[in-house]
Short mmCIF file of C-alpha atoms in Angstrom, two decimals:
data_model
loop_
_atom_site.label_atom_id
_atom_site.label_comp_id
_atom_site.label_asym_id
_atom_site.label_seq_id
_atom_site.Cartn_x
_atom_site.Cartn_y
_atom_site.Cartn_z
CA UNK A 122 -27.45 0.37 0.37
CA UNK A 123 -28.12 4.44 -0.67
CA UNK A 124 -24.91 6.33 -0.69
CA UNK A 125 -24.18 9.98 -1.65
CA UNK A 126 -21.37 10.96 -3.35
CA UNK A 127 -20.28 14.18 -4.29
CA UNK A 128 -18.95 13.92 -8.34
CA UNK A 129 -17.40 17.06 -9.41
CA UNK A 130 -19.68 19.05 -7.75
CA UNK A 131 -22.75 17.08 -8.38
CA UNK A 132 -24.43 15.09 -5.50
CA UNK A 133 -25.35 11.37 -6.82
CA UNK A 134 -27.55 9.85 -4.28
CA UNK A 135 -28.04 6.34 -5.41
CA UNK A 136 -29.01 2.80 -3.99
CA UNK A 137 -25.70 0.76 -5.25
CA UNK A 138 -24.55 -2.80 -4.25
CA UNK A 139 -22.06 -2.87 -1.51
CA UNK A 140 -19.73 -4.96 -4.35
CA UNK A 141 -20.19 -1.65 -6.88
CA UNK A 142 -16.79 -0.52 -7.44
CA UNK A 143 -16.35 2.76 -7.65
CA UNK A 144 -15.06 2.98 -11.15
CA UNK A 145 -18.55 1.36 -12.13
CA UNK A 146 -20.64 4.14 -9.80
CA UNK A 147 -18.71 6.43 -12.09
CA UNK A 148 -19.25 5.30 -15.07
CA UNK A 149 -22.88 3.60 -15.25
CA UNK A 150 -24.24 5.43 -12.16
CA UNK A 151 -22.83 8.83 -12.43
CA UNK A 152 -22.17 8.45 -16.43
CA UNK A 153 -18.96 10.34 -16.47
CA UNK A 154 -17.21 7.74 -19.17
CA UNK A 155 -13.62 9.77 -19.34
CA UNK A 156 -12.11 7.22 -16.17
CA UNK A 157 -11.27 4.14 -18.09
CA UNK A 158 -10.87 0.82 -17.03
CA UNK A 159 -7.68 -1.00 -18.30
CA UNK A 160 -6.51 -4.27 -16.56
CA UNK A 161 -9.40 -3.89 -13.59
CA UNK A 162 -6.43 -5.22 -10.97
CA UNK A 163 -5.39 -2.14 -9.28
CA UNK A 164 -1.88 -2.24 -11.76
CA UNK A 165 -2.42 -0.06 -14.50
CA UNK A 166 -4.03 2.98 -13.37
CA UNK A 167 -6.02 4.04 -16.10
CA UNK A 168 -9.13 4.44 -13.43
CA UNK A 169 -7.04 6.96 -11.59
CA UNK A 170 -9.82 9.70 -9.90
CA UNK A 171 -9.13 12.25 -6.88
CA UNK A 172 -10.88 10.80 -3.71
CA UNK A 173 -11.13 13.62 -1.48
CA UNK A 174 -8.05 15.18 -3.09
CA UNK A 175 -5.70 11.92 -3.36
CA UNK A 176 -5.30 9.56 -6.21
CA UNK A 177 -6.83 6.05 -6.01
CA UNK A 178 -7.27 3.15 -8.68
CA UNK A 179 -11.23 3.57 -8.55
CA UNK A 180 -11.29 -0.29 -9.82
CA UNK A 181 -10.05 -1.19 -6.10
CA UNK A 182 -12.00 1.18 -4.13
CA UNK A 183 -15.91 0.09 -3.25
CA UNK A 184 -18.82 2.89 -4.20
CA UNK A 185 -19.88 2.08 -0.90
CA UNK A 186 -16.88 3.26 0.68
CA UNK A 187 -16.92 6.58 -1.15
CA UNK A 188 -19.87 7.28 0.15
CA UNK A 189 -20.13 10.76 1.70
CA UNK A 190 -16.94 11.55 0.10
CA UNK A 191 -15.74 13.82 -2.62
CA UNK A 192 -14.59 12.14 -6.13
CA UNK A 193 -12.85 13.95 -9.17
CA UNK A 194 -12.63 12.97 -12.10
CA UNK A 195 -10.67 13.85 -15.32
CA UNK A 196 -14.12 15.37 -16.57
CA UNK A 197 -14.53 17.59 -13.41
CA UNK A 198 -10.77 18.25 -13.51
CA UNK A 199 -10.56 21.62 -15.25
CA UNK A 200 -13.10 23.43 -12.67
CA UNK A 201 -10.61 22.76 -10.09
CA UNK A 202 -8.11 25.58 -12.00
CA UNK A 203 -6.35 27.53 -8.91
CA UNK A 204 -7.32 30.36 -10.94
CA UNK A 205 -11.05 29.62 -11.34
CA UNK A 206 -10.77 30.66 -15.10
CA UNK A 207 -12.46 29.10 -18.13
CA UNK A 208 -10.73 26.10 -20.25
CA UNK A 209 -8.71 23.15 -19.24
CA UNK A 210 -6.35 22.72 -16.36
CA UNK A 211 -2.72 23.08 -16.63
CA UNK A 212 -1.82 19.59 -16.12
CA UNK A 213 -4.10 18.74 -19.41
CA UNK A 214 -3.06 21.67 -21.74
CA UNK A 215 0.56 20.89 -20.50
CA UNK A 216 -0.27 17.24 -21.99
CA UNK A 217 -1.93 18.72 -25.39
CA UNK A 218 1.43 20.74 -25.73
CA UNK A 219 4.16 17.77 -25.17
CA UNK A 220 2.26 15.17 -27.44
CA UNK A 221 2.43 13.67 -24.13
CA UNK A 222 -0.62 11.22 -25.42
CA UNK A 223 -0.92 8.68 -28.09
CA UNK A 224 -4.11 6.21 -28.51
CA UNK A 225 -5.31 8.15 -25.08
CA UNK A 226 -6.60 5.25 -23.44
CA UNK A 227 -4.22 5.71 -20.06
CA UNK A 228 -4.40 9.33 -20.28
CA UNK A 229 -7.09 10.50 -17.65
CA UNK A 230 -6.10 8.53 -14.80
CA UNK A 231 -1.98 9.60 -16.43
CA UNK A 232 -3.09 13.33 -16.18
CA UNK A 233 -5.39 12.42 -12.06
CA UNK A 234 -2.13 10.73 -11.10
CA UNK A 235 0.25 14.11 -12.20
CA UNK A 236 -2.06 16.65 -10.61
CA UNK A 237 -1.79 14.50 -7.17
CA UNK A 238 1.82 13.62 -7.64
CA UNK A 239 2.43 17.58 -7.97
CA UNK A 240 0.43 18.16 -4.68
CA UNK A 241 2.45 15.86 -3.13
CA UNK A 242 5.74 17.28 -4.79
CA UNK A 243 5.59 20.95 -6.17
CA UNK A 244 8.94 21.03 -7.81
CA UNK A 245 9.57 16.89 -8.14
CA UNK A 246 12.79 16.16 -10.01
CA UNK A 247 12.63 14.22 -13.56
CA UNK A 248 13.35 10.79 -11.44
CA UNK A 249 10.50 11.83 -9.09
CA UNK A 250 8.27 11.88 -11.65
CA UNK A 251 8.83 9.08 -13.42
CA UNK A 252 8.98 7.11 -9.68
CA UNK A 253 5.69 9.13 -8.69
CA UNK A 254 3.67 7.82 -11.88
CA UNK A 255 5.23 4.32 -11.39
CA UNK A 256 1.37 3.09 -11.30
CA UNK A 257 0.28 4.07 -14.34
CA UNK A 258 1.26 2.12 -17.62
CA UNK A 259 1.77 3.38 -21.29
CA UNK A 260 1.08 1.04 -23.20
CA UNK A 261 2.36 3.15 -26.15
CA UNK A 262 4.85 3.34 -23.92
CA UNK A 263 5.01 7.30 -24.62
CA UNK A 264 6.44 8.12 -21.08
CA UNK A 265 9.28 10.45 -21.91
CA UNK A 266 6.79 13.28 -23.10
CA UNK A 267 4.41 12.70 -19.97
CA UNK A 268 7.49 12.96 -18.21
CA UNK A 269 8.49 16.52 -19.89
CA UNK A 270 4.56 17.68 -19.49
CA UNK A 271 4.78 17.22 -15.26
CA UNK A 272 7.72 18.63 -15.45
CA UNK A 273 6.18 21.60 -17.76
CA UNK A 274 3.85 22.19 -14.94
CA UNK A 275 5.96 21.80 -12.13
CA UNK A 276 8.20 24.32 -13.28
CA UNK A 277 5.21 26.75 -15.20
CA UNK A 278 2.10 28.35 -13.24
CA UNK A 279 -0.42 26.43 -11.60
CA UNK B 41 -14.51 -8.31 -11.92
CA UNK B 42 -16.68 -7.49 -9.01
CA UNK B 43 -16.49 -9.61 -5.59
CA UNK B 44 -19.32 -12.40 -4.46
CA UNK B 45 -21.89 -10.48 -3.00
CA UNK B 46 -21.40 -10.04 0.35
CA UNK B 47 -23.47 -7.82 3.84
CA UNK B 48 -21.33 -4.46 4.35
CA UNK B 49 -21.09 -3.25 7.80
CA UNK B 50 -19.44 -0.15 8.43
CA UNK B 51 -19.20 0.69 12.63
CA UNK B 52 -18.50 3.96 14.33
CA UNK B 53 -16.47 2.53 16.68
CA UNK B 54 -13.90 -0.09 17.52
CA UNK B 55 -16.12 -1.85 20.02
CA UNK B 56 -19.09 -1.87 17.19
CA UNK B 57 -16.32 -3.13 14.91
CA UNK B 58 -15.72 -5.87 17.66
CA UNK B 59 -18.44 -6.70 18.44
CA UNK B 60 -19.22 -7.70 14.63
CA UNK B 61 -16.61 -9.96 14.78
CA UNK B 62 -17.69 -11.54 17.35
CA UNK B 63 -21.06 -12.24 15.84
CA UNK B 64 -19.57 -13.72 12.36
CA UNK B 65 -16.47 -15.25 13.11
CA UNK B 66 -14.41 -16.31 9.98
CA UNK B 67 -17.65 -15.15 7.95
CA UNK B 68 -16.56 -11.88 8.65
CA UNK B 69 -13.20 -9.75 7.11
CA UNK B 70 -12.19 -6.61 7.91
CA UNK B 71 -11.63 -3.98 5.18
CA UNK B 72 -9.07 -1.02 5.80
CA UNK B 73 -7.93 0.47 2.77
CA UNK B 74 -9.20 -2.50 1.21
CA UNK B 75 -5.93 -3.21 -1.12
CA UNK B 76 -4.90 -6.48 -0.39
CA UNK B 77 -8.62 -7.57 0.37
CA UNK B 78 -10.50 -6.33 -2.68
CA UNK B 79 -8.44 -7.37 -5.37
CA UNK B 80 -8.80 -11.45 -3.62
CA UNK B 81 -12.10 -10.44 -3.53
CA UNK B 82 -12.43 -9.64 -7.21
CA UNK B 83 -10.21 -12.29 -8.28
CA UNK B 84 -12.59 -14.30 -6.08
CA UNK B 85 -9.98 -15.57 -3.68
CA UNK B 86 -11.63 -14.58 -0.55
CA UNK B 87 -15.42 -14.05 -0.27
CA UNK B 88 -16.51 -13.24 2.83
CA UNK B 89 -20.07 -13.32 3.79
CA UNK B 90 -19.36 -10.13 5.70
CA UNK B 91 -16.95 -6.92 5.50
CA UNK B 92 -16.54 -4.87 8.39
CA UNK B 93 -15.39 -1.21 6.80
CA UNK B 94 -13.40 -0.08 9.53
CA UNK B 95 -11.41 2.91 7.31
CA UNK B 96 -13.35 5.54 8.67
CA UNK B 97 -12.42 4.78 12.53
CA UNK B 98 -9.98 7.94 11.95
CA UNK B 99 -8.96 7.33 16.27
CA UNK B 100 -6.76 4.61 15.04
CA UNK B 101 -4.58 6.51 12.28
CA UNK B 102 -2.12 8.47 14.06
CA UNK B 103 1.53 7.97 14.61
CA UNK B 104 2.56 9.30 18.55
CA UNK B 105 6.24 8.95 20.29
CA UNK B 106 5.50 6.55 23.56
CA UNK B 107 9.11 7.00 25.03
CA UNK B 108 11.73 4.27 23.91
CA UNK B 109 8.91 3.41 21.04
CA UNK B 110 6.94 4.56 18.55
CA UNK B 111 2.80 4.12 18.95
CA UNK B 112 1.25 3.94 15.12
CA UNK B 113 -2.39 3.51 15.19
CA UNK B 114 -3.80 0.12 13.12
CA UNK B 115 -5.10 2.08 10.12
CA UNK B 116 -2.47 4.72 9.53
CA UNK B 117 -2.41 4.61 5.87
CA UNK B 118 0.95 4.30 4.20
CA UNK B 119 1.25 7.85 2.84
CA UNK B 120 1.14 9.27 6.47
CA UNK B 121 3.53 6.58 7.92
CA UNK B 122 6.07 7.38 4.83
CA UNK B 123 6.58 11.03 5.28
CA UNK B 124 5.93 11.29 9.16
CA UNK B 125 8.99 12.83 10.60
CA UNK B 126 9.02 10.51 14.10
CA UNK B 127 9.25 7.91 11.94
CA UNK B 128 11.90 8.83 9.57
CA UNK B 129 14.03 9.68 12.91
CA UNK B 130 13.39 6.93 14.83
CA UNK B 131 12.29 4.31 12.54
CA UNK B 132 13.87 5.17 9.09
CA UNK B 133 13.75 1.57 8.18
CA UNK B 134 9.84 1.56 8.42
CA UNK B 135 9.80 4.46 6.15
CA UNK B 136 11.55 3.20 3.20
CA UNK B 137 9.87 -0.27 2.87
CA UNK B 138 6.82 1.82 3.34
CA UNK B 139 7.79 3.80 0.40
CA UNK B 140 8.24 0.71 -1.40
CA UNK B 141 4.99 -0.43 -1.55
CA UNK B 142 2.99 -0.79 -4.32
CA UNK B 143 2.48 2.78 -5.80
CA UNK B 144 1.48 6.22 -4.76
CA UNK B 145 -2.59 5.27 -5.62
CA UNK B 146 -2.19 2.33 -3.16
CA UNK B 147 0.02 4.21 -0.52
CA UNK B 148 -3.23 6.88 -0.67
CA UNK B 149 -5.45 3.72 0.23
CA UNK B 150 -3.64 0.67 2.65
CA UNK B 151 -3.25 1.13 6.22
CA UNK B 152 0.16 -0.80 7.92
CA UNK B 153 -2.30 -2.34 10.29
CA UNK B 154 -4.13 -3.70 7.28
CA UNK B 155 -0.80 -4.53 5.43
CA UNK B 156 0.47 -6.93 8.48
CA UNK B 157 -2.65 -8.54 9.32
CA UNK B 158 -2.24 -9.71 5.32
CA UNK B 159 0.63 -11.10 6.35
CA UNK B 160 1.89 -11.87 2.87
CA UNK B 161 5.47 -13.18 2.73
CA UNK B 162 6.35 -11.16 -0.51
CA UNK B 163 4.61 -7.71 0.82
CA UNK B 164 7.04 -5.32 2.44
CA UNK B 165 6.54 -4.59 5.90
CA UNK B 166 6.78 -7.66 7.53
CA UNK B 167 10.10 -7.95 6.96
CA UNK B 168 10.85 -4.36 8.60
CA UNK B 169 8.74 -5.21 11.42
CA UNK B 170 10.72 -8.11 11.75
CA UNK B 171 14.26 -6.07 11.67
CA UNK B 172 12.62 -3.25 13.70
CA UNK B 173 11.40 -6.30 16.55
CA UNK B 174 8.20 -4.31 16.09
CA UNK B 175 4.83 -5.68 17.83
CA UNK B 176 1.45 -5.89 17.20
CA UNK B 177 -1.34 -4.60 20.00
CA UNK B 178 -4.64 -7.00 18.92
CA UNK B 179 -7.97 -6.81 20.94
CA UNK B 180 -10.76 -8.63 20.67
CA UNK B 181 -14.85 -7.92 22.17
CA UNK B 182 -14.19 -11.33 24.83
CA UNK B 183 -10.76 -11.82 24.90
CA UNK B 184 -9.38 -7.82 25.71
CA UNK B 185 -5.99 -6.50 24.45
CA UNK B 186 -2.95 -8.91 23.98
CA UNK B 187 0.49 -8.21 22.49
CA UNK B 188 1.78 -10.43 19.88
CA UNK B 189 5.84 -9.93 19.10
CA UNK B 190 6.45 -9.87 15.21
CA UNK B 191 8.50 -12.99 15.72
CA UNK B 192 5.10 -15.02 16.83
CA UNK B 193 2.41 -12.47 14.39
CA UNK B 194 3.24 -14.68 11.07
CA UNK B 195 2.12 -18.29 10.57
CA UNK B 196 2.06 -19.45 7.29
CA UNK B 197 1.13 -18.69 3.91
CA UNK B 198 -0.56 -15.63 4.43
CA UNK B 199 -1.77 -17.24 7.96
CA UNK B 200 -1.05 -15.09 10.86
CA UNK B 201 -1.48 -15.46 14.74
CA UNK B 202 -4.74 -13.25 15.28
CA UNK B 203 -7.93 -14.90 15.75
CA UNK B 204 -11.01 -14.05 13.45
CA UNK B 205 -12.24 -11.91 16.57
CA UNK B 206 -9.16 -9.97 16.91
CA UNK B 207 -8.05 -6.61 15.07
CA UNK B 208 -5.17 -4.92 14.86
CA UNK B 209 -5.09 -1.74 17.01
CA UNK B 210 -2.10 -0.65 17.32
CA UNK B 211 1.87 -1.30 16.09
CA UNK B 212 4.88 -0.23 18.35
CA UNK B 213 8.30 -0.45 17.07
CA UNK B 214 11.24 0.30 19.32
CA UNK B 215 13.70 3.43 18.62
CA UNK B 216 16.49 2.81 16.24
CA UNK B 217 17.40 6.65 16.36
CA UNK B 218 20.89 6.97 14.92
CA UNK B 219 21.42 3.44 13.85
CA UNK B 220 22.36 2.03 10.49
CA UNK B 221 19.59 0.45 8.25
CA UNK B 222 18.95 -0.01 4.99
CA UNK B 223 15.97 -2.05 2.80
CA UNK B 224 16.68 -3.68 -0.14
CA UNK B 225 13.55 -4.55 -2.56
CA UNK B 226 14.50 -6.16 -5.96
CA UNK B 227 11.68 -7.03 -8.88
CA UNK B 228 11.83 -6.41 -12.85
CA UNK B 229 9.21 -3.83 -13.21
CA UNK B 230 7.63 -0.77 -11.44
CA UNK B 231 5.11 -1.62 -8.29
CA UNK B 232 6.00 -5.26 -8.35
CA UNK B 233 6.10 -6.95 -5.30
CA UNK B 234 9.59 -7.65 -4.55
CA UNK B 235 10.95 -11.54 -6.07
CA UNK B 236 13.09 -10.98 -3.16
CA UNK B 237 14.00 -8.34 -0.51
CA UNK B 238 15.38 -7.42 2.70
CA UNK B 239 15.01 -5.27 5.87
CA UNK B 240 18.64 -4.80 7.74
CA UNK B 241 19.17 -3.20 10.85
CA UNK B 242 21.66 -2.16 13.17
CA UNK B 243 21.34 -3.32 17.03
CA UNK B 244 23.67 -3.34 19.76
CA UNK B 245 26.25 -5.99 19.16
CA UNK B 246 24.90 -7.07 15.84
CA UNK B 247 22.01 -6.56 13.18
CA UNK B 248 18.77 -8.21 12.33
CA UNK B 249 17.86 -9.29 8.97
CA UNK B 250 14.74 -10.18 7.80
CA UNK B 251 13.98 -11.51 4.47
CA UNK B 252 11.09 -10.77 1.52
CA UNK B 253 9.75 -13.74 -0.49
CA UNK B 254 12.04 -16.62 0.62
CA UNK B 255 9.42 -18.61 2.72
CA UNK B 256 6.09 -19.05 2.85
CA UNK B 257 6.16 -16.74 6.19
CA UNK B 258 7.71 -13.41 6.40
CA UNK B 259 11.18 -14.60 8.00
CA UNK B 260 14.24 -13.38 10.23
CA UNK B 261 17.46 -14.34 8.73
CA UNK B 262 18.88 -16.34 11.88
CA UNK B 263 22.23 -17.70 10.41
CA UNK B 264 23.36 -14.54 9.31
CA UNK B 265 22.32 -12.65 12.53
CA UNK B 266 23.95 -15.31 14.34
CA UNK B 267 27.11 -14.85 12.53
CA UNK B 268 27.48 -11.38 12.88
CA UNK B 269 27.05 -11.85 16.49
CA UNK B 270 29.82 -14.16 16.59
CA UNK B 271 32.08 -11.87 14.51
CA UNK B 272 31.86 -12.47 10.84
CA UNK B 273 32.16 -9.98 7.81
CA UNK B 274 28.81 -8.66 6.11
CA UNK B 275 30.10 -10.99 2.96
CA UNK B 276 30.25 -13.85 5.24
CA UNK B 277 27.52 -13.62 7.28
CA UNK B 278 25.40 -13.02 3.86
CA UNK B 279 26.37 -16.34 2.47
CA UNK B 280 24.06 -17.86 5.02
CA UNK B 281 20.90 -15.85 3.90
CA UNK B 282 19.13 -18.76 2.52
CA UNK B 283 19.77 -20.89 5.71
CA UNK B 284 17.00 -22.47 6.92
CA UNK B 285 13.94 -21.16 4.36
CA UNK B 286 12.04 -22.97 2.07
CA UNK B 287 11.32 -20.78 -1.33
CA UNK B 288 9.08 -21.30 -3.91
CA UNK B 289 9.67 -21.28 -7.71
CA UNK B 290 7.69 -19.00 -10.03
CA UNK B 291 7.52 -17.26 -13.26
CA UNK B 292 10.05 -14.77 -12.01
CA UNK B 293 12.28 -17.02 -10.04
CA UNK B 294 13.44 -20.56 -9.56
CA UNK B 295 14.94 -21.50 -5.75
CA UNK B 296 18.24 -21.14 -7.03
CA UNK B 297 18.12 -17.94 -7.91
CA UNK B 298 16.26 -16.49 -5.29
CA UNK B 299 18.73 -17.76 -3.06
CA UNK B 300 21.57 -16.16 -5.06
CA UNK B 301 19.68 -12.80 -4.69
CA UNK B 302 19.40 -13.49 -0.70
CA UNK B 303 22.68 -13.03 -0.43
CA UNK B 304 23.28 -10.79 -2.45
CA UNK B 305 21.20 -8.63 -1.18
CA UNK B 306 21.86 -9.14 1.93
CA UNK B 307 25.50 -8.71 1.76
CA UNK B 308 24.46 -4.95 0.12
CA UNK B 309 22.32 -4.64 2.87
CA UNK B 310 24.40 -5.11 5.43
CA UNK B 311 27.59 -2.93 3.72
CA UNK B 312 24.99 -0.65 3.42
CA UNK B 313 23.95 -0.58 6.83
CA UNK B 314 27.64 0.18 8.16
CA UNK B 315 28.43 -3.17 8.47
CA UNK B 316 31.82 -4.23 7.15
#
């Protein structure tokens, strides 16, 4: 089946499938390689993108389904600054400055799960936070400084 | 893990999507938001020849106040039904188990419609339906619209009471404006499904209590409704929460204690509710 789908900005028309999952359109199709895949069960979140705007586990999500659709990714994340300027976005600096990462491998879909959580919740409190990122695992189990960068954010310019 | 390979069908309308249905039969399973489907499809625990996308049928997510009920549309997706405001007023108890479920990702993604007709005994809304004496609205291409009460929706073992050619179209839950409630979901980690939980509400001359993983079926708590009716204490009434089910042992709990938790949640479900 051809679908379209809109990838940071970039149209990928491609025949896919229907069983693709999205997290594979991504990563073979599209070749953006930043969304991992950790358990592949919908648990651990590490394939966290933005479908139209909204966090999703792109491991549970078909390609087929996305099609027509806008998808962001942690590679396409910094363009979507409110303040249209160069470098990354806040969310990622904010994780750079709190050590808030350690072998790296949950932190795209960590850092696609904050941004949305923050939509959702401009000014969440700590317990909101660590409730609003319960689907993403640490397996360094470094939460408390992911914690303090949302928090950074929430409470900094966005 | 990627699913069998299987035809996609993705209709425009609800009649198109019935009408699918009708061709395929149990071949055929419709996909919502696709979050208690795809990951049995992945796992390989359902592979239907067909999937019938129905997500994008956006005349069936809405949430509307139809006089002593509330109307929510099959394929509301949990997100909207957690922070709509008719709902938290008149339905507070929906809310919160909504809110419960899974994680934010997968509240983005599942629909309630899609939730119920998955009719799994451990998921969270059933048992709120149940408390809430919430129905289903089902049609089918041949057979029209029927109305199935949550008491008669679940079956078995995540077996329910529609037919392969029926979908979901609508759920209507009676007002509880004003009235206590309260959910109580107990599990060892984050997004867990609960190892047991329960739905209480407050009704005229009593409350009804619905339990989480303690049969094979989503389950009303009978005993203890029946012995609040009659005039026993929350702690009382609790003690009878494991009356009549039949739970399974598994890594996280053995019958024994899962009927322990029963009433122990229940009895904080109940004091929590306003009931003494």
């Amino acid at each position: 089946m051809e679908i379209t789908v809109d990838v940071n900005g970039t149209s990928h028309t491609h025949d896919v499938e229907p069983r693709t999952l999205l997290v594979h359109f991504i990563r073979d199709i599209a070749g953006l390689t930043g969304t991992n895949i950790g358990c592949d069960t919908s648990s651990c979140g590490a394939c966290t993108v933005h479908l139209d705007g909204e966090a999703v586990k792109s491991c549970t999500v078909l390609a087929v389904q996305a099609d027509g659709q806008r998808v962001t990714t942690i590679e396409g994340l910094a363009a979507t600054r409110a303040d249209g300027a160069d470098g990354m976005h806040p969310m990622q600096e904010a994780f750079m400055n709190c050590h808030a990462l350690q072998c790296g491998y949950c932190t795209p879909g960590m850092v696609m799960a904050s941004v949305s959580l923050l939509d959702e919740i401009p000014n969440p409190t700590e317990a909101q936070v660590r409730e609003g990122l319960e689907g993403n695992l640490c397996r360094c189990t470094g939460y408390h400084n992911i914690v303090k960068a949302v928090l950074a954010v929430a409470g900094g310019e966005r | 893990m990627i699913p069998v390979a299987f035809d996609y069908q993705r209709p425009t309308s609800v009649d198109e999507a019935l009408a699918l249905l009708e061709e395929h039969g149990d071949e055929a399973k419709l996909l919502a938001g696709g979050h208690s489907l795809l990951p049995m499809m992945k796992l390989r625990l359902a592979y239907p020849s067909v999937v019938v996308d129905v997500g994008r049928l956006s005349d069936l997510s809405y949430v509307d106040d139809s006089g002593d009920q509330l109307a929510i549309g099959a394929l509301t997706r949990h997100r909207d039904v957690e922070i709509h405001p008719l709902v938290a007023e008149h339905a507070p108890l929906l809310a919160a188990a909504t809110g419960h479920v899974g994680d934010p990702q997968v509240r983005h993604r599942g629909t309630l419609g899609g939730a119920l007709a998955h009719a799994d005994a451990a998921g969270d809304h059933p048992s709120a339906l149940l408390a809430l004496g919430g129905s289903v609205v089902v049609r089918s291409a041949q057979g029209g619209e029927r109305v199935i009460e949550a008491d008669d929706l679940f079956t078995g073992f995540l077996e329910s009471s529609l037919e392969p050619t029926e979908m979901i179209i609508e759920i209507r839950i009676p007002k509880h404006t004003g009235q206590g409630w309260n959910f109580q979901k107990f599990n060892r980690r984050a997004q867990d499904w609960a190892i047991v939980g329960v739905s209480a509400q407050r009704v005229d001359g009593g409350a009804r209590v619905a339990l989480v993983n303690m049969h094979p079926t989503p389950i009303r708590a009978v005993a203890v409704e029946e012995a609040l009716a009659d005039g026993a204490d929350a702690a009382t009434a609790a003690e009878l929460a494991g009356d009549g089910m039949e739970p399974s042992a598994d890594l996280n709990a053995g019958v024994d204690y899962r009927t322990h938790l029963a009433r122990v949640l229940t009895r904080r479900a109940l004091q929590a509710a306003g009931i003494d």
